[in-house]
Coordinates of N, CA, C and O and ligand atoms in Angstrom, one line a residue:
X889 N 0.8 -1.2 0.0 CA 0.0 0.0 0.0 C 0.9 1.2 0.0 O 1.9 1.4 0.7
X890 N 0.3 2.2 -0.9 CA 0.8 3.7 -0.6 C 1.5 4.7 0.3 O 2.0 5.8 0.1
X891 N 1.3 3.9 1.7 CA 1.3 4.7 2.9 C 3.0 4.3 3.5 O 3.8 3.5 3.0
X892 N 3.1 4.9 4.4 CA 4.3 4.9 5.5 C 4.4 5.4 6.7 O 3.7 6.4 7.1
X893 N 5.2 4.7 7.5 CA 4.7 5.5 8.9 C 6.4 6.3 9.1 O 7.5 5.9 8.8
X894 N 6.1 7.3 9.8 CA 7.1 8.3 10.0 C 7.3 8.7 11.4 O 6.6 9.3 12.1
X895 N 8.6 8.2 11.8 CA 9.2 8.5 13.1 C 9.7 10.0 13.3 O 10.7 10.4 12.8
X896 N 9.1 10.5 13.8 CA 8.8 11.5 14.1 C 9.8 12.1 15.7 O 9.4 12.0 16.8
X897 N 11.6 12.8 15.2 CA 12.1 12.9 16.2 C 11.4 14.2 17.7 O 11.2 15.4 17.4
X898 N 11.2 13.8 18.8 CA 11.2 14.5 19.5 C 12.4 15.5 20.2 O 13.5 14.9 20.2
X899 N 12.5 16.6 20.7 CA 12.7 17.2 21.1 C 12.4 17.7 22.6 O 12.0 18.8 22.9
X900 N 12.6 16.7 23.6 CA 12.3 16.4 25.0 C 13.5 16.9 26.3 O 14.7 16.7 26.5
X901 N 12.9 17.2 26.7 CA 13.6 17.9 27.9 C 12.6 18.6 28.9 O 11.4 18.8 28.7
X902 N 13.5 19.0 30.3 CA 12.7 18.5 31.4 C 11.0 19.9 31.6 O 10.2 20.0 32.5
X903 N 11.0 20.6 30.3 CA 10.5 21.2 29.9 C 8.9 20.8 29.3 O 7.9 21.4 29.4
X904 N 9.2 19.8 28.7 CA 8.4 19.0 27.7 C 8.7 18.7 26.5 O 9.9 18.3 26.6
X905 N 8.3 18.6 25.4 CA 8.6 17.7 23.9 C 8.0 18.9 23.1 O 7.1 19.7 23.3
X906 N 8.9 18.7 21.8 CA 8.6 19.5 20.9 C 8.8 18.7 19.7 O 9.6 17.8 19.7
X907 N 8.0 18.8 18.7 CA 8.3 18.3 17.1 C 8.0 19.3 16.4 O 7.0 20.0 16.4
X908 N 9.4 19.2 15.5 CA 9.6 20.0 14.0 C 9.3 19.7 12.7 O 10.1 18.9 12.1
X909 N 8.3 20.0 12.0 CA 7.8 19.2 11.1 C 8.7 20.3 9.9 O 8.4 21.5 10.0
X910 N 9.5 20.0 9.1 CA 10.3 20.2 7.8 C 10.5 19.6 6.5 O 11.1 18.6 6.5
X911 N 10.1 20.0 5.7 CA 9.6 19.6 4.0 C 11.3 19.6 3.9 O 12.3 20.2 4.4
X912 N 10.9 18.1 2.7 CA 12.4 17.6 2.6 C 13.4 17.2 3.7 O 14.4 16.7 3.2
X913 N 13.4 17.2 5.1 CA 13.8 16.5 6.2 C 12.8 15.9 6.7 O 12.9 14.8 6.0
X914 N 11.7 15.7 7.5 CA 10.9 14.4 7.8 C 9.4 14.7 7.0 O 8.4 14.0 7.2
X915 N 9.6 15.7 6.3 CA 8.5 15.8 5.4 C 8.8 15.2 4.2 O 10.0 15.5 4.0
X916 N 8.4 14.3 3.3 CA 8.7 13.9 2.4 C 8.4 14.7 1.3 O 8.7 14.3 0.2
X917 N 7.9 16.0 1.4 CA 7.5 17.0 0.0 C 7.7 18.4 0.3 O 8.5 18.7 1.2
X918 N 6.9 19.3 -0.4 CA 6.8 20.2 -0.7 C 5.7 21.0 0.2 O 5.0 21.8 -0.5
X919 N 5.6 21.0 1.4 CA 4.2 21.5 2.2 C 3.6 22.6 2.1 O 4.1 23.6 2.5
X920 N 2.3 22.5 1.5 CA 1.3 23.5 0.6 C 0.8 23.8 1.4 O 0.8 25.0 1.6
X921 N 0.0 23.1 2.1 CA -1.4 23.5 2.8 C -1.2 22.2 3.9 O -0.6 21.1 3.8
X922 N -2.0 23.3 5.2 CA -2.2 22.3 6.5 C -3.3 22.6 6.9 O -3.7 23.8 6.8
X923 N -4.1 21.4 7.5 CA -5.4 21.5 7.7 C -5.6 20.3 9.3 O -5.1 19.2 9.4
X924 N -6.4 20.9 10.1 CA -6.8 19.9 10.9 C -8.1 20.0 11.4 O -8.8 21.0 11.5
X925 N -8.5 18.6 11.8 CA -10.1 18.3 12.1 C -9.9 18.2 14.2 O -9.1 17.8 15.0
X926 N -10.6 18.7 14.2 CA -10.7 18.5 15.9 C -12.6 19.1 16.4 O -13.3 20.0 15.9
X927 N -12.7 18.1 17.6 CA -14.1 18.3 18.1 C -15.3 17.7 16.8 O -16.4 18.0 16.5
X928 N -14.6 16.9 16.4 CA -15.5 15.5 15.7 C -16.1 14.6 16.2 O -15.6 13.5 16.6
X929 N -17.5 15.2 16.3 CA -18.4 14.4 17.3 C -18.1 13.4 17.3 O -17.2 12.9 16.5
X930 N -19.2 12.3 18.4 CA -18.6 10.9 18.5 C -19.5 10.3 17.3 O -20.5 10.8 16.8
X931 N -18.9 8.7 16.9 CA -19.7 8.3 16.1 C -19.6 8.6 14.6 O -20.2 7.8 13.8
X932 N -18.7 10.0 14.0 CA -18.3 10.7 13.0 C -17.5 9.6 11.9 O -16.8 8.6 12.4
X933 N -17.5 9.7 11.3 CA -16.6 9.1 10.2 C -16.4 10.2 9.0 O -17.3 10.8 8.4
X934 N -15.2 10.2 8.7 CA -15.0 11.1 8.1 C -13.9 10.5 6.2 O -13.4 9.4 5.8
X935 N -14.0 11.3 5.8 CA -13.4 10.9 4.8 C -14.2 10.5 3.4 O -14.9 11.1 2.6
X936 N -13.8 9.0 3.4 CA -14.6 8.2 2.0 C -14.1 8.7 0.8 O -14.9 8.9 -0.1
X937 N -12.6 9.1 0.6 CA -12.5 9.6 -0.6 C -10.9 8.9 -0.8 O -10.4 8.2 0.0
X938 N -10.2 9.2 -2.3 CA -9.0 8.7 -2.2 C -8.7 10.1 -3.2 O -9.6 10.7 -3.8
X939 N -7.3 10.4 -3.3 CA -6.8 11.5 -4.4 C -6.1 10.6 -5.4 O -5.6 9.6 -5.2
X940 N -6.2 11.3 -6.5 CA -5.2 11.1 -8.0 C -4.0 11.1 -7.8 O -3.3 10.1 -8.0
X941 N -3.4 12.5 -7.2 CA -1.9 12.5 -6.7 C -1.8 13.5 -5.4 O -0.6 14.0 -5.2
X942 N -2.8 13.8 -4.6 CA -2.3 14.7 -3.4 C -1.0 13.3 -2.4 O -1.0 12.1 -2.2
X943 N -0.3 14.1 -2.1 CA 0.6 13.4 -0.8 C 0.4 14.0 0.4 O 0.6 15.3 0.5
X944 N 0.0 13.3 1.5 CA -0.3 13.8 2.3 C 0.1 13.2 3.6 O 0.2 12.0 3.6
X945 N 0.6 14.3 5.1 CA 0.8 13.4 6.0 C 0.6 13.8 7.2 O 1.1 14.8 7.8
X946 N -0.4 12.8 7.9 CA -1.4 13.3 8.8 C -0.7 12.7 10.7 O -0.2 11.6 11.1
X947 N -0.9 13.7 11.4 CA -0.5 13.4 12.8 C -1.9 13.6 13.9 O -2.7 14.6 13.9
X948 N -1.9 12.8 14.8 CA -3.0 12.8 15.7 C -1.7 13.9 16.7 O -0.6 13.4 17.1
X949 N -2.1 14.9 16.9 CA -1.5 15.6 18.0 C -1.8 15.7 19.1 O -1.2 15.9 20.2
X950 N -3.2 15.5 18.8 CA -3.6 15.2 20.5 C -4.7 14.1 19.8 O -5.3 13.9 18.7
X951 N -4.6 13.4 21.4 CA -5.8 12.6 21.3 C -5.7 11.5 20.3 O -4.6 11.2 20.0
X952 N -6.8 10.4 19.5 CA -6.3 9.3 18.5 C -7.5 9.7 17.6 O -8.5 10.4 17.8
X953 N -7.3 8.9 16.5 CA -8.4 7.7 15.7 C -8.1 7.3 15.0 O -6.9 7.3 14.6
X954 N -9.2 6.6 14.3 CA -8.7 5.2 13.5 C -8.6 5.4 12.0 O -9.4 6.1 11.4
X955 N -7.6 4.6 11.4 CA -7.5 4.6 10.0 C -8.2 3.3 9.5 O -8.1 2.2 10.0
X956 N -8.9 3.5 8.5 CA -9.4 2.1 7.6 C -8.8 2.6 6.3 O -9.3 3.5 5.8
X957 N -7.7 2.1 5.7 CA -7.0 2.7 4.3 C -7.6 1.1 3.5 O -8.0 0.0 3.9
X958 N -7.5 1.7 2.1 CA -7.6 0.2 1.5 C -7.3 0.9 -0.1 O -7.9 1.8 -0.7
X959 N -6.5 0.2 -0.5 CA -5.8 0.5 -2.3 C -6.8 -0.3 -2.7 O -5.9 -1.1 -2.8
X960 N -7.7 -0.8 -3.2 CA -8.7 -1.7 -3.5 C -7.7 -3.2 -4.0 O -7.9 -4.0 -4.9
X961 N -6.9 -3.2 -3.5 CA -6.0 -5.2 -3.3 C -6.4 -5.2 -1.9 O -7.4 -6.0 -1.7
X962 N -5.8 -4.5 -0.5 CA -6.1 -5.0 0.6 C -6.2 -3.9 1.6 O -5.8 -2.8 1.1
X963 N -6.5 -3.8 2.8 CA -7.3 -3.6 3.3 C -6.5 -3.5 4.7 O -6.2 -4.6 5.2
X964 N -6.0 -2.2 5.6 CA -5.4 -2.4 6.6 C -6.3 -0.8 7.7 O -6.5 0.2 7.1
X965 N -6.5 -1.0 9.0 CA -7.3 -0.2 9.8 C -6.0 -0.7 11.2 O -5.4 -1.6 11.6
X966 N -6.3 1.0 11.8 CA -5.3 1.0 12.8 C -5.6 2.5 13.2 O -5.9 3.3 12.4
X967 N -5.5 2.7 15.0 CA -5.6 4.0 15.4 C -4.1 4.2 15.2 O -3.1 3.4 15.1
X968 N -4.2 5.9 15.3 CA -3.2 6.8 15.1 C -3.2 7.5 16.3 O -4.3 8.0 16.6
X969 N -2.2 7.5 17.2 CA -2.7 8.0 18.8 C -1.5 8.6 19.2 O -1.6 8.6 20.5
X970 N -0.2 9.3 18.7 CA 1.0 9.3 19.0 C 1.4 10.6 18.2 O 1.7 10.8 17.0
X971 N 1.3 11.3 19.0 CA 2.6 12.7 18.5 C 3.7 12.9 17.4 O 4.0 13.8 16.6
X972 N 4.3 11.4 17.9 CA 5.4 11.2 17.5 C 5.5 10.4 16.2 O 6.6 10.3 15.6
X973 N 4.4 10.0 15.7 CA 4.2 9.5 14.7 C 3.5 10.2 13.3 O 2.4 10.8 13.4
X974 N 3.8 10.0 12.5 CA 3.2 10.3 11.4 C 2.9 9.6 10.5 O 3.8 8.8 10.3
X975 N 1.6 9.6 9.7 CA 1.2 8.7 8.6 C 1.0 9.4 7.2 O 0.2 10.3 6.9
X976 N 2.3 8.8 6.3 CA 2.3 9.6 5.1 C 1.3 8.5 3.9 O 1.4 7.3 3.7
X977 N 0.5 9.3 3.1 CA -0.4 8.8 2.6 C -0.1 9.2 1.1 O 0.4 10.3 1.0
X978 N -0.2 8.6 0.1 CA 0.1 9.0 -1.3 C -1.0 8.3 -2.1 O -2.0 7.7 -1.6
X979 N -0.8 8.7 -3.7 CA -2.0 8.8 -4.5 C -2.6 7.7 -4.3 O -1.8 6.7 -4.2
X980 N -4.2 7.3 -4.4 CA -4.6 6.1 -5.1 C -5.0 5.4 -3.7 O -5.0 4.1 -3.7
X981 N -5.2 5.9 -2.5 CA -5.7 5.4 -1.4 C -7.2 5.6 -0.6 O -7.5 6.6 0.1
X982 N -7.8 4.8 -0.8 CA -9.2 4.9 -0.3 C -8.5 5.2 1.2 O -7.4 4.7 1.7
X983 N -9.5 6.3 1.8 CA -9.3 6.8 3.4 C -11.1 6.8 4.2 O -12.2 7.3 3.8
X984 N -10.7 5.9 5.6 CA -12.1 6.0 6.3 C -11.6 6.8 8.0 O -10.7 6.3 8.6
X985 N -12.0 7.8 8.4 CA -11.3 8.0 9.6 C -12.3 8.6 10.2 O -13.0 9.5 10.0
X986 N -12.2 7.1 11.6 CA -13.5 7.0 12.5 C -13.0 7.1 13.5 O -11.7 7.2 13.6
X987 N -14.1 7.0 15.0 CA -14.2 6.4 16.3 C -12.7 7.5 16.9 O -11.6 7.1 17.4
X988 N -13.0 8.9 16.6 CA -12.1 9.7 16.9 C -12.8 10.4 18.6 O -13.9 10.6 19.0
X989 N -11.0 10.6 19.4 CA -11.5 11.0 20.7 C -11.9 12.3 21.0 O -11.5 13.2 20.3
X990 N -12.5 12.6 21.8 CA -12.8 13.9 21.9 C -12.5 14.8 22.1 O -13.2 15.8 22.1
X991 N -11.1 14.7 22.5 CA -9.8 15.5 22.6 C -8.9 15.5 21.1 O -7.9 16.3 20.9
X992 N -9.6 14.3 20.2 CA -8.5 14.3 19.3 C -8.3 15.6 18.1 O -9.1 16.2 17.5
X993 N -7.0 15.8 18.1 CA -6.9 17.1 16.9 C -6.1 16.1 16.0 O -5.2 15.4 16.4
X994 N -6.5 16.1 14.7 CA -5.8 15.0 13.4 C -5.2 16.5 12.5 O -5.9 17.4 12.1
X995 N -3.9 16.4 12.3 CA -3.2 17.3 11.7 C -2.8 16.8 10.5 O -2.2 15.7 10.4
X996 N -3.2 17.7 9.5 CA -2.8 17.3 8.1 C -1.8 18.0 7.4 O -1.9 19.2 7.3
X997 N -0.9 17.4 7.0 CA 0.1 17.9 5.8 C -0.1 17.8 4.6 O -0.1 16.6 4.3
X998 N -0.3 18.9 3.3 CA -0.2 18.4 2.2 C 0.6 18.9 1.0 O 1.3 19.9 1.1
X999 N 0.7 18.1 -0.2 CA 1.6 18.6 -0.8 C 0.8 19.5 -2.1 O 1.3 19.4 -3.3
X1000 N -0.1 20.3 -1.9 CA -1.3 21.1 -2.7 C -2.2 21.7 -1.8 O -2.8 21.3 -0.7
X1001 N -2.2 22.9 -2.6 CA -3.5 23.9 -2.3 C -4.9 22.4 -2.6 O -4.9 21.5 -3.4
X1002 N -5.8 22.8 -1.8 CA -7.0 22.4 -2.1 C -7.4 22.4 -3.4 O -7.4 23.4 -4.1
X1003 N -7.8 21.2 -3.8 CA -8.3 20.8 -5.3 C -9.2 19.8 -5.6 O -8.9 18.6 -5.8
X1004 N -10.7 20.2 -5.7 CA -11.6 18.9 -5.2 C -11.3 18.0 -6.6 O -11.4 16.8 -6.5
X1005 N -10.9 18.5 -7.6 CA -11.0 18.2 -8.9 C -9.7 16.7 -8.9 O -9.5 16.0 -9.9
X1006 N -8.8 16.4 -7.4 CA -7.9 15.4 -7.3 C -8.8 14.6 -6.5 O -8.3 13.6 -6.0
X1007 N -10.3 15.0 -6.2 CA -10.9 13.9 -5.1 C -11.0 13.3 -5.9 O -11.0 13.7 -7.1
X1008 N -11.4 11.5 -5.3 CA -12.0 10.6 -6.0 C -13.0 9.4 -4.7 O -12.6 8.5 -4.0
X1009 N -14.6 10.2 -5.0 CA -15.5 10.2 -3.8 C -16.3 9.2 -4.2 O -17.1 8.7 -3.5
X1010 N -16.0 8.8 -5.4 CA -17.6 7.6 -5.2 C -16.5 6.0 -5.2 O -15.5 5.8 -6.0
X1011 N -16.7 5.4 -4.6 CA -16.2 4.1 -4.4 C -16.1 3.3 -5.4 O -15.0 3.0 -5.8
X1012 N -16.9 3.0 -5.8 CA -16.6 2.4 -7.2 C -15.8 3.0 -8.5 O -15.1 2.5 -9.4
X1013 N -16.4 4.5 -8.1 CA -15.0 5.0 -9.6 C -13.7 4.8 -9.0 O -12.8 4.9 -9.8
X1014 N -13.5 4.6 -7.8 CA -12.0 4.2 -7.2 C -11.7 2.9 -7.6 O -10.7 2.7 -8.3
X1015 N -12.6 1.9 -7.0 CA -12.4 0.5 -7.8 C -11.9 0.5 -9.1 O -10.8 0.1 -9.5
X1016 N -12.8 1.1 -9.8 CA -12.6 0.9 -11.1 C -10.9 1.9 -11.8 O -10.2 1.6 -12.7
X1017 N -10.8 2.8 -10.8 CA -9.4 3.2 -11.6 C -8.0 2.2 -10.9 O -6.9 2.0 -11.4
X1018 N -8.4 1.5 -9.7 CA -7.5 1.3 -9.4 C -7.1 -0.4 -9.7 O -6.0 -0.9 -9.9
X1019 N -8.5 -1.1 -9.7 CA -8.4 -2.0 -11.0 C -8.8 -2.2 -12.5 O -9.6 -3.0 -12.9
X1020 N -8.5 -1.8 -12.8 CA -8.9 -1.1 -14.8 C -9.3 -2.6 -15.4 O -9.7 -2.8 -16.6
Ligands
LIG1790 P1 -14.1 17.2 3.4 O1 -13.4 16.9 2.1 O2 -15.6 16.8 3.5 O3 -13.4 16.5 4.6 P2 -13.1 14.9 4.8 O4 -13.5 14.2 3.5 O5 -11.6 14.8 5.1 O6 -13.9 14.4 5.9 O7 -14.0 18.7 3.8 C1 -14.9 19.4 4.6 C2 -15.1 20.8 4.0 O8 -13.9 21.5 4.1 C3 -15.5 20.8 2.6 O9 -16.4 21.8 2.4 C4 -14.2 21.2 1.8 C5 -13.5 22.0 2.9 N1 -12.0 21.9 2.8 C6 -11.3 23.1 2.4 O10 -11.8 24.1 2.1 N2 -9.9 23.0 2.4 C7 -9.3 21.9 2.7 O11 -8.0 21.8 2.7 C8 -10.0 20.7 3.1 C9 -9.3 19.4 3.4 C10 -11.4 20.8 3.1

């Protein structure tokens, strides 16, 4: 699958933890636009779409939830609950993101301005591009 997970160095001391997020050092691109979801009621699911070619890479900064990704071959779901981690996502990936906390803030990185014209929202035209 498209995705990767990114270790994410902290910067800790008896102060507390800091993370530096840097395009071309633990950013893998060019960072265009940042966007985050927080105070997503319970029960929310969000997403149901995949991009053409956005790269994108998303951090739970506070708080978790869950990923359901699926390239239409297979099929992998897992919370995201760690500061320190990042999940880089690339083109051609169905995204489901549920059962988020109520503290959770999900921070997005991307490598473009907003462009609905790279969504790809109906499930089946996903199937169908991603198995031709
Ligand atoms: P939406 O695509 O529904 O979010 P998701 O699919 O991740 O749950 O986006 C919600 C609204 O916010 C929608 O009207 C489009 C707008 N939006 C922007 O204006 N800029 C952005 O960068 C994003 C991600 C969304």
């Amino acid at each position: 699958m498209n995705i990767q997970f990114l270790q994410l160095q902290t910067h800790g001391d008896d102060r507390g933890s800091l993370i530096s997020l840097e395009e071309g050092k633990n950013i893998p691109f060019q960072v265009k636009r940042v966007y985050y979801m927080f105070d997503t009621g319970q029960g929310v699911k969000r997403g149901y779409h995949a991009h053409k070619s956005l790269k994108q890479v998303a951090v739970a900064v506070r708080g978790s939830c869950r990923f359901l990704l699926d390239d239409g071959k297979e099929k992998i779901d897992f919370r995201l609950d760690n500061p320190c981690q990042g999940l880089l996502i690339e083109s051609f990936v169905w995204r489901v993101m549920y059962d988020f906390s109520p503290d959770c803030v999900l921070m997005v990185l991307a490598d473009s301005l907003y462009d609905e014209a790279d969504y790809v929202r109906d499930y089946a035209t996903f199937q169908s591009m991603v198995n031709p």
